[in-house]
Amino acid sequence: MAPARPLSLVTGASAGIGASFARALAARGHDLALTARRRERLESLAVELHQQHGCTVTVLAADLADPAAPKALCEELAQRGLAVDWLINNAGYGVPGSFAASDWRTHADFLQVLLNAPVELAWRLLPGMHERGYGRIVNVASLAGHVPGTAGHTLYAPAKVFLIKFSQGLALESRERGVHVCALCPGFTYSEFHDVTGTRTLMNKLPGFMWQNAGEVVAEGIAAVERGDAVHVTGRVNRLIKGMFKLMPDRLAFRLSARQGRRYRQAD
């Protein structure tokens, strides 16, 4: 049984899909713990959500590139007597350009945020969910995890593949204990992602039907994890793309992905 007011921890909550998750969950009657690097944005969102929905919002500014951050977040929540019922592992970004063009610190920080942090947060919070017999974990992956890799953003798709497989295994381990785990796989989504990576101009060349807004992605994600779906690709167009690449011979799929990727890749 879900608690009367579940507590949701949302990472990367200062903008985009993370902020949309916070708004949607607050509207569902959740209290929130929000984390991201930009405290001012989190505090502004906290005021907005409290005024609109009367929820309690805990702001925990943190940089998940710091290996100590996941443990510190969970310890801070425990010290405040807060038990997390929903974990939204949303924090993420892309590193544009070729693999060799960035220094190792850049790649190490990326892997910490997109791989280590979500896995550690799940590991730390899952036992409490099992004990209470209720929990929801959404790992925000990507359509990129279902199609061949392309040049540029070299680690992004592999990281998302990991989250998909991790979510599937965790879902199987936890479904009999009242905990649902879902890898949410959006395609192109209107957010700050491409502004941060400096690829907005290139992305604007994509046709409008390829895009979803963050609210649509979040609504699908909440419905999917509640249903118990271990993996959910958002949007009909994205599901069509996934199916198309799945049916293609590997060599053809790789060539098509490479050709399309060159059109939207930022040069080093």
mmCIF file of C-alpha atoms in Angstrom:
data_model
loop_
_atom_site.group_PDB
_atom_site.id
_atom_site.type_symbol
_atom_site.label_atom_id
_atom_site.label_comp_id
_atom_site.label_asym_id
_atom_site.label_seq_id
_atom_site.Cartn_x
_atom_site.Cartn_y
_atom_site.Cartn_z
ATOM 1 C CA MET A 1 0.000 0.000 0.000
ATOM 2 C CA ALA A 2 1.244 3.451 -0.911
ATOM 3 C CA PRO A 3 1.591 5.889 1.981
ATOM 4 C CA ALA A 4 -0.900 8.737 2.224
ATOM 5 C CA ARG A 5 1.784 11.207 1.115
ATOM 6 C CA PRO A 6 4.676 9.429 -0.612
ATOM 7 C CA LEU A 7 8.062 11.113 -0.579
ATOM 8 C CA SER A 8 9.771 11.404 -3.959
ATOM 9 C CA LEU A 9 13.480 12.083 -4.403
ATOM 10 C CA VAL A 10 14.126 13.663 -7.817
ATOM 11 C CA THR A 11 17.681 14.160 -9.070
ATOM 12 C CA GLY A 12 18.452 16.781 -11.694
ATOM 13 C CA ALA A 13 15.287 18.543 -10.555
ATOM 14 C CA SER A 14 16.260 22.111 -11.450
ATOM 15 C CA ALA A 15 15.011 21.981 -15.062
ATOM 16 C CA GLY A 16 13.636 19.855 -17.887
ATOM 17 C CA ILE A 17 12.363 16.347 -17.209
ATOM 18 C CA GLY A 18 13.420 16.501 -13.560
ATOM 19 C CA ALA A 19 11.426 19.661 -12.845
ATOM 20 C CA SER A 20 8.465 18.185 -14.726
ATOM 21 C CA PHE A 21 8.630 15.052 -12.574
ATOM 22 C CA ALA A 22 8.603 17.251 -9.476
ATOM 23 C CA ARG A 23 5.534 19.146 -10.685
ATOM 24 C CA ALA A 24 3.659 16.005 -11.697
ATOM 25 C CA LEU A 25 4.387 14.169 -8.461
ATOM 26 C CA ALA A 26 3.469 17.185 -6.334
ATOM 27 C CA ALA A 27 0.142 17.328 -8.187
ATOM 28 C CA ARG A 28 -0.368 13.646 -7.253
ATOM 29 C CA GLY A 29 -0.035 14.468 -3.553
ATOM 30 C CA HIS A 30 3.639 13.638 -3.018
ATOM 31 C CA ASP A 31 6.067 15.407 -0.768
ATOM 32 C CA LEU A 32 9.409 16.007 -2.449
ATOM 33 C CA ALA A 33 13.145 15.980 -1.950
ATOM 34 C CA LEU A 34 14.808 17.808 -4.818
ATOM 35 C CA THR A 35 18.475 17.733 -5.687
ATOM 36 C CA ALA A 36 20.623 19.361 -8.364
ATOM 37 C CA ARG A 37 23.603 21.700 -8.435
ATOM 38 C CA ARG A 38 21.632 24.941 -8.804
ATOM 39 C CA ARG A 39 20.177 25.695 -5.361
ATOM 40 C CA GLU A 40 18.441 28.887 -6.463
ATOM 41 C CA ARG A 41 16.389 27.056 -9.081
ATOM 42 C CA LEU A 42 15.494 24.314 -6.635
ATOM 43 C CA GLU A 43 14.356 26.802 -4.026
ATOM 44 C CA SER A 44 12.244 28.672 -6.568
ATOM 45 C CA LEU A 45 10.616 25.408 -7.655
ATOM 46 C CA ALA A 46 10.064 24.418 -4.028
ATOM 47 C CA VAL A 47 8.169 27.642 -3.337
ATOM 48 C CA GLU A 48 6.075 27.174 -6.488
ATOM 49 C CA LEU A 49 5.098 23.607 -5.624
ATOM 50 C CA HIS A 50 4.346 24.337 -1.977
ATOM 51 C CA GLN A 51 2.099 27.238 -2.936
ATOM 52 C CA GLN A 52 0.266 25.267 -5.618
ATOM 53 C CA HIS A 53 -0.070 21.890 -3.910
ATOM 54 C CA GLY A 54 0.673 22.364 -0.211
ATOM 55 C CA CYS A 55 3.430 19.767 -0.326
ATOM 56 C CA THR A 56 6.549 19.722 1.815
ATOM 57 C CA VAL A 57 9.645 20.210 -0.337
ATOM 58 C CA THR A 58 13.159 19.512 0.922
ATOM 59 C CA VAL A 59 15.943 21.135 -1.112
ATOM 60 C CA LEU A 60 19.276 19.324 -1.105
ATOM 61 C CA ALA A 61 21.756 20.988 -3.444
ATOM 62 C CA ALA A 62 24.444 18.522 -4.515
ATOM 63 C CA ASP A 63 26.768 17.705 -7.383
ATOM 64 C CA LEU A 64 26.420 14.013 -8.221
ATOM 65 C CA ALA A 65 29.789 14.127 -9.954
ATOM 66 C CA ASP A 66 31.165 13.995 -6.403
ATOM 67 C CA PRO A 67 31.430 10.288 -5.473
ATOM 68 C CA ALA A 68 30.490 11.164 -1.885
ATOM 69 C CA ALA A 69 27.210 12.843 -2.886
ATOM 70 C CA PRO A 70 24.814 9.839 -3.024
ATOM 71 C CA LYS A 71 25.742 8.664 0.478
ATOM 72 C CA ALA A 72 25.575 12.219 1.832
ATOM 73 C CA LEU A 73 22.114 12.739 0.309
ATOM 74 C CA CYS A 74 20.744 9.547 1.822
ATOM 75 C CA GLU A 75 22.277 10.301 5.216
ATOM 76 C CA GLU A 76 20.784 13.795 5.190
ATOM 77 C CA LEU A 77 17.335 12.395 4.409
ATOM 78 C CA ALA A 78 17.659 9.797 7.161
ATOM 79 C CA GLN A 79 18.732 12.445 9.682
ATOM 80 C CA ARG A 80 15.570 14.374 8.831
ATOM 81 C CA GLY A 81 13.468 11.259 9.334
ATOM 82 C CA LEU A 82 12.492 11.099 5.654
ATOM 83 C CA ALA A 83 11.939 7.741 3.955
ATOM 84 C CA VAL A 84 12.002 7.800 0.149
ATOM 85 C CA ASP A 85 9.106 6.021 -1.595
ATOM 86 C CA TRP A 86 9.797 7.177 -5.163
ATOM 87 C CA LEU A 87 13.297 7.608 -6.592
ATOM 88 C CA ILE A 88 13.565 9.465 -9.893
ATOM 89 C CA ASN A 89 17.114 9.028 -11.191
ATOM 90 C CA ASN A 90 16.987 11.794 -13.774
ATOM 91 C CA ALA A 91 20.262 13.721 -13.461
ATOM 92 C CA GLY A 92 22.304 13.589 -16.630
ATOM 93 C CA TYR A 93 23.920 15.442 -19.499
ATOM 94 C CA GLY A 94 25.944 14.807 -22.636
ATOM 95 C CA VAL A 95 29.613 15.343 -23.509
ATOM 96 C CA PRO A 96 29.708 16.477 -27.158
ATOM 97 C CA GLY A 97 32.533 15.721 -29.521
ATOM 98 C CA SER A 98 34.694 12.658 -30.024
ATOM 99 C CA PHE A 99 35.823 10.460 -27.133
ATOM 100 C CA ALA A 100 39.482 11.526 -27.374
ATOM 101 C CA ALA A 101 38.613 15.235 -27.549
ATOM 102 C CA SER A 102 37.759 15.459 -23.815
ATOM 103 C CA ASP A 103 40.080 14.873 -20.881
ATOM 104 C CA TRP A 104 39.587 11.895 -18.584
ATOM 105 C CA ARG A 105 38.206 14.000 -15.712
ATOM 106 C CA THR A 106 35.320 15.029 -17.965
ATOM 107 C CA HIS A 107 34.526 11.393 -18.779
ATOM 108 C CA ALA A 108 34.954 10.262 -15.176
ATOM 109 C CA ASP A 109 32.509 12.907 -13.939
ATOM 110 C CA PHE A 110 30.047 11.887 -16.644
ATOM 111 C CA LEU A 111 30.217 8.207 -15.640
ATOM 112 C CA GLN A 112 29.807 9.124 -11.986
ATOM 113 C CA VAL A 113 26.634 11.117 -12.665
ATOM 114 C CA LEU A 114 24.999 8.799 -15.202
ATOM 115 C CA LEU A 115 26.063 5.392 -13.869
ATOM 116 C CA ASN A 116 27.488 5.314 -10.364
ATOM 117 C CA ALA A 117 25.161 7.815 -8.717
ATOM 118 C CA PRO A 118 21.832 6.289 -9.835
ATOM 119 C CA VAL A 119 23.014 2.777 -8.985
ATOM 120 C CA GLU A 120 24.225 3.822 -5.540
ATOM 121 C CA LEU A 121 21.055 5.767 -4.766
ATOM 122 C CA ALA A 122 18.970 2.740 -5.717
ATOM 123 C CA TRP A 123 21.192 0.472 -3.609
ATOM 124 C CA ARG A 124 20.899 2.733 -0.579
ATOM 125 C CA LEU A 125 17.143 3.362 -0.820
ATOM 126 C CA LEU A 126 15.859 0.006 -2.069
ATOM 127 C CA PRO A 127 16.133 -1.881 1.270
ATOM 128 C CA GLY A 128 13.760 0.592 2.919
ATOM 129 C CA MET A 129 11.288 0.221 0.067
ATOM 130 C CA HIS A 130 11.465 -3.576 0.391
ATOM 131 C CA GLU A 131 10.938 -3.359 4.144
ATOM 132 C CA ARG A 132 7.875 -1.133 3.746
ATOM 133 C CA GLY A 133 6.551 -3.223 0.850
ATOM 134 C CA TYR A 134 6.185 -0.253 -1.485
ATOM 135 C CA GLY A 135 8.421 1.753 -3.788
ATOM 136 C CA ARG A 136 8.889 3.136 -7.268
ATOM 137 C CA ILE A 137 12.213 3.720 -9.059
ATOM 138 C CA VAL A 138 12.371 5.470 -12.430
ATOM 139 C CA ASN A 139 15.760 5.475 -14.140
ATOM 140 C CA VAL A 140 15.654 8.023 -16.949
ATOM 141 C CA ALA A 141 17.434 6.292 -19.819
ATOM 142 C CA SER A 142 16.986 7.137 -23.509
ATOM 143 C CA LEU A 143 15.900 5.930 -26.918
ATOM 144 C CA ALA A 144 19.649 6.103 -27.604
ATOM 145 C CA GLY A 145 19.965 2.916 -25.579
ATOM 146 C CA HIS A 146 17.911 1.031 -28.192
ATOM 147 C CA VAL A 147 19.665 2.108 -31.398
ATOM 148 C CA PRO A 148 23.246 1.761 -32.676
ATOM 149 C CA GLY A 149 25.807 4.182 -31.335
ATOM 150 C CA THR A 150 26.978 7.175 -33.316
ATOM 151 C CA ALA A 151 30.110 9.311 -33.372
ATOM 152 C CA GLY A 152 30.068 12.033 -30.729
ATOM 153 C CA HIS A 153 28.455 11.763 -27.274
ATOM 154 C CA THR A 154 30.402 8.497 -27.290
ATOM 155 C CA LEU A 155 29.561 7.418 -23.727
ATOM 156 C CA TYR A 156 25.946 8.571 -23.670
ATOM 157 C CA ALA A 157 24.248 5.624 -25.387
ATOM 158 C CA PRO A 158 26.326 2.987 -23.544
ATOM 159 C CA ALA A 159 25.395 4.598 -20.224
ATOM 160 C CA LYS A 160 21.719 4.444 -21.153
ATOM 161 C CA VAL A 161 22.010 0.796 -22.214
ATOM 162 C CA PHE A 162 23.398 0.057 -18.759
ATOM 163 C CA LEU A 163 20.459 1.812 -17.074
ATOM 164 C CA ILE A 164 17.997 -0.179 -19.170
ATOM 165 C CA LYS A 165 19.535 -3.552 -18.283
ATOM 166 C CA PHE A 166 20.014 -2.522 -14.652
ATOM 167 C CA SER A 167 16.350 -1.542 -14.421
ATOM 168 C CA GLN A 168 15.211 -4.838 -15.915
ATOM 169 C CA GLY A 169 17.211 -6.884 -13.441
ATOM 170 C CA LEU A 170 16.172 -4.748 -10.482
ATOM 171 C CA ALA A 171 12.526 -4.937 -11.552
ATOM 172 C CA LEU A 172 12.663 -8.735 -11.540
ATOM 173 C CA GLU A 173 14.290 -8.781 -8.107
ATOM 174 C CA SER A 174 11.810 -6.346 -6.574
ATOM 175 C CA ARG A 175 8.387 -6.859 -8.144
ATOM 176 C CA GLU A 176 7.306 -9.447 -5.558
ATOM 177 C CA ARG A 177 8.140 -6.996 -2.782
ATOM 178 C CA GLY A 178 5.906 -4.141 -3.911
ATOM 179 C CA VAL A 179 8.643 -2.170 -5.680
ATOM 180 C CA HIS A 180 8.343 -1.271 -9.368
ATOM 181 C CA VAL A 181 11.414 -0.275 -11.378
ATOM 182 C CA CYS A 182 11.235 1.282 -14.838
ATOM 183 C CA ALA A 183 13.796 2.506 -17.349
ATOM 184 C CA LEU A 184 12.133 5.481 -19.020
ATOM 185 C CA CYS A 185 13.432 5.981 -22.557
ATOM 186 C CA PRO A 186 12.502 9.326 -24.126
ATOM 187 C CA GLY A 187 13.718 10.500 -27.492
ATOM 188 C CA PHE A 188 14.260 14.155 -28.335
ATOM 189 C CA THR A 189 12.686 16.208 -25.549
ATOM 190 C CA TYR A 190 12.325 19.970 -25.228
ATOM 191 C CA SER A 191 14.646 20.837 -22.316
ATOM 192 C CA GLU A 192 17.984 22.528 -21.623
ATOM 193 C CA PHE A 193 19.940 19.382 -22.568
ATOM 194 C CA HIS A 194 21.024 20.579 -26.018
ATOM 195 C CA ASP A 195 21.620 24.131 -24.819
ATOM 196 C CA VAL A 196 24.097 22.827 -22.231
ATOM 197 C CA THR A 197 25.918 20.692 -24.809
ATOM 198 C CA GLY A 198 25.978 23.529 -27.358
ATOM 199 C CA THR A 199 24.067 21.541 -29.994
ATOM 200 C CA ARG A 200 20.784 23.485 -30.002
ATOM 201 C CA THR A 201 21.317 24.902 -33.514
ATOM 202 C CA LEU A 202 21.943 21.438 -34.916
ATOM 203 C CA MET A 203 18.968 19.956 -33.074
ATOM 204 C CA ASN A 204 16.671 22.650 -34.417
ATOM 205 C CA LYS A 205 17.092 21.036 -37.830
ATOM 206 C CA LEU A 206 15.058 18.033 -36.673
ATOM 207 C CA PRO A 207 11.374 17.978 -37.718
ATOM 208 C CA GLY A 208 8.844 18.882 -35.052
ATOM 209 C CA PHE A 209 7.204 15.449 -34.957
ATOM 210 C CA MET A 210 10.454 14.034 -33.522
ATOM 211 C CA TRP A 211 10.080 16.036 -30.318
ATOM 212 C CA GLN A 212 8.073 15.647 -27.116
ATOM 213 C CA ASN A 213 7.718 18.087 -24.262
ATOM 214 C CA ALA A 214 8.908 17.099 -20.809
ATOM 215 C CA GLY A 215 5.387 16.920 -19.400
ATOM 216 C CA GLU A 216 4.410 14.257 -21.943
ATOM 217 C CA VAL A 217 7.500 12.208 -21.143
ATOM 218 C CA VAL A 218 6.844 12.392 -17.411
ATOM 219 C CA ALA A 219 3.165 11.449 -17.715
ATOM 220 C CA GLU A 220 4.126 8.350 -19.684
ATOM 221 C CA GLY A 221 6.868 7.517 -17.203
ATOM 222 C CA ILE A 222 4.609 7.698 -14.160
ATOM 223 C CA ALA A 223 1.970 5.564 -15.855
ATOM 224 C CA ALA A 224 4.587 3.018 -16.948
ATOM 225 C CA VAL A 225 6.185 2.547 -13.534
ATOM 226 C CA GLU A 226 2.778 2.261 -11.890
ATOM 227 C CA ARG A 227 1.853 -0.482 -14.388
ATOM 228 C CA GLY A 228 5.051 -2.303 -13.558
ATOM 229 C CA ASP A 229 6.702 -1.857 -16.963
ATOM 230 C CA ALA A 230 10.437 -2.497 -16.662
ATOM 231 C CA VAL A 231 11.182 -0.467 -19.803
ATOM 232 C CA HIS A 232 9.099 2.187 -21.509
ATOM 233 C CA VAL A 233 9.937 4.106 -24.689
ATOM 234 C CA THR A 234 7.932 7.322 -24.831
ATOM 235 C CA GLY A 235 5.984 8.497 -27.869
ATOM 236 C CA ARG A 236 4.720 6.574 -30.885
ATOM 237 C CA VAL A 237 7.454 7.903 -33.162
ATOM 238 C CA ASN A 238 10.180 6.756 -30.778
ATOM 239 C CA ARG A 239 8.599 3.313 -30.398
ATOM 240 C CA LEU A 240 8.461 3.066 -34.192
ATOM 241 C CA ILE A 241 12.156 3.969 -34.436
ATOM 242 C CA LYS A 242 13.050 1.368 -31.818
ATOM 243 C CA GLY A 243 11.064 -1.300 -33.636
ATOM 244 C CA MET A 244 12.533 -0.359 -36.998
ATOM 245 C CA PHE A 245 16.131 -0.689 -35.804
ATOM 246 C CA LYS A 246 15.321 -3.942 -34.004
ATOM 247 C CA LEU A 247 14.095 -5.506 -37.245
ATOM 248 C CA MET A 248 16.955 -4.263 -39.438
ATOM 249 C CA PRO A 249 20.082 -6.315 -40.082
ATOM 250 C CA ASP A 250 22.813 -5.042 -37.766
ATOM 251 C CA ARG A 251 25.041 -3.816 -40.596
ATOM 252 C CA LEU A 252 22.250 -1.790 -42.191
ATOM 253 C CA ALA A 253 21.135 -0.353 -38.841
ATOM 254 C CA PHE A 254 24.686 0.718 -38.053
ATOM 255 C CA ARG A 255 25.147 2.427 -41.417
ATOM 256 C CA LEU A 256 21.835 4.257 -41.151
ATOM 257 C CA SER A 257 22.590 5.398 -37.619
ATOM 258 C CA ALA A 258 26.055 6.610 -38.653
ATOM 259 C CA ARG A 259 24.694 8.569 -41.614
ATOM 260 C CA GLN A 260 21.989 10.271 -39.573
ATOM 261 C CA GLY A 261 24.374 10.953 -36.713
ATOM 262 C CA ARG A 262 26.729 12.931 -38.950
ATOM 263 C CA ARG A 263 23.922 15.395 -39.676
ATOM 264 C CA TYR A 264 23.531 16.349 -36.012
ATOM 265 C CA ARG A 265 27.019 15.940 -34.629
ATOM 266 C CA GLN A 266 28.960 18.888 -33.264
ATOM 267 C CA ALA A 267 32.493 18.995 -34.644
ATOM 268 C CA ASP A 268 35.422 18.809 -32.191
#
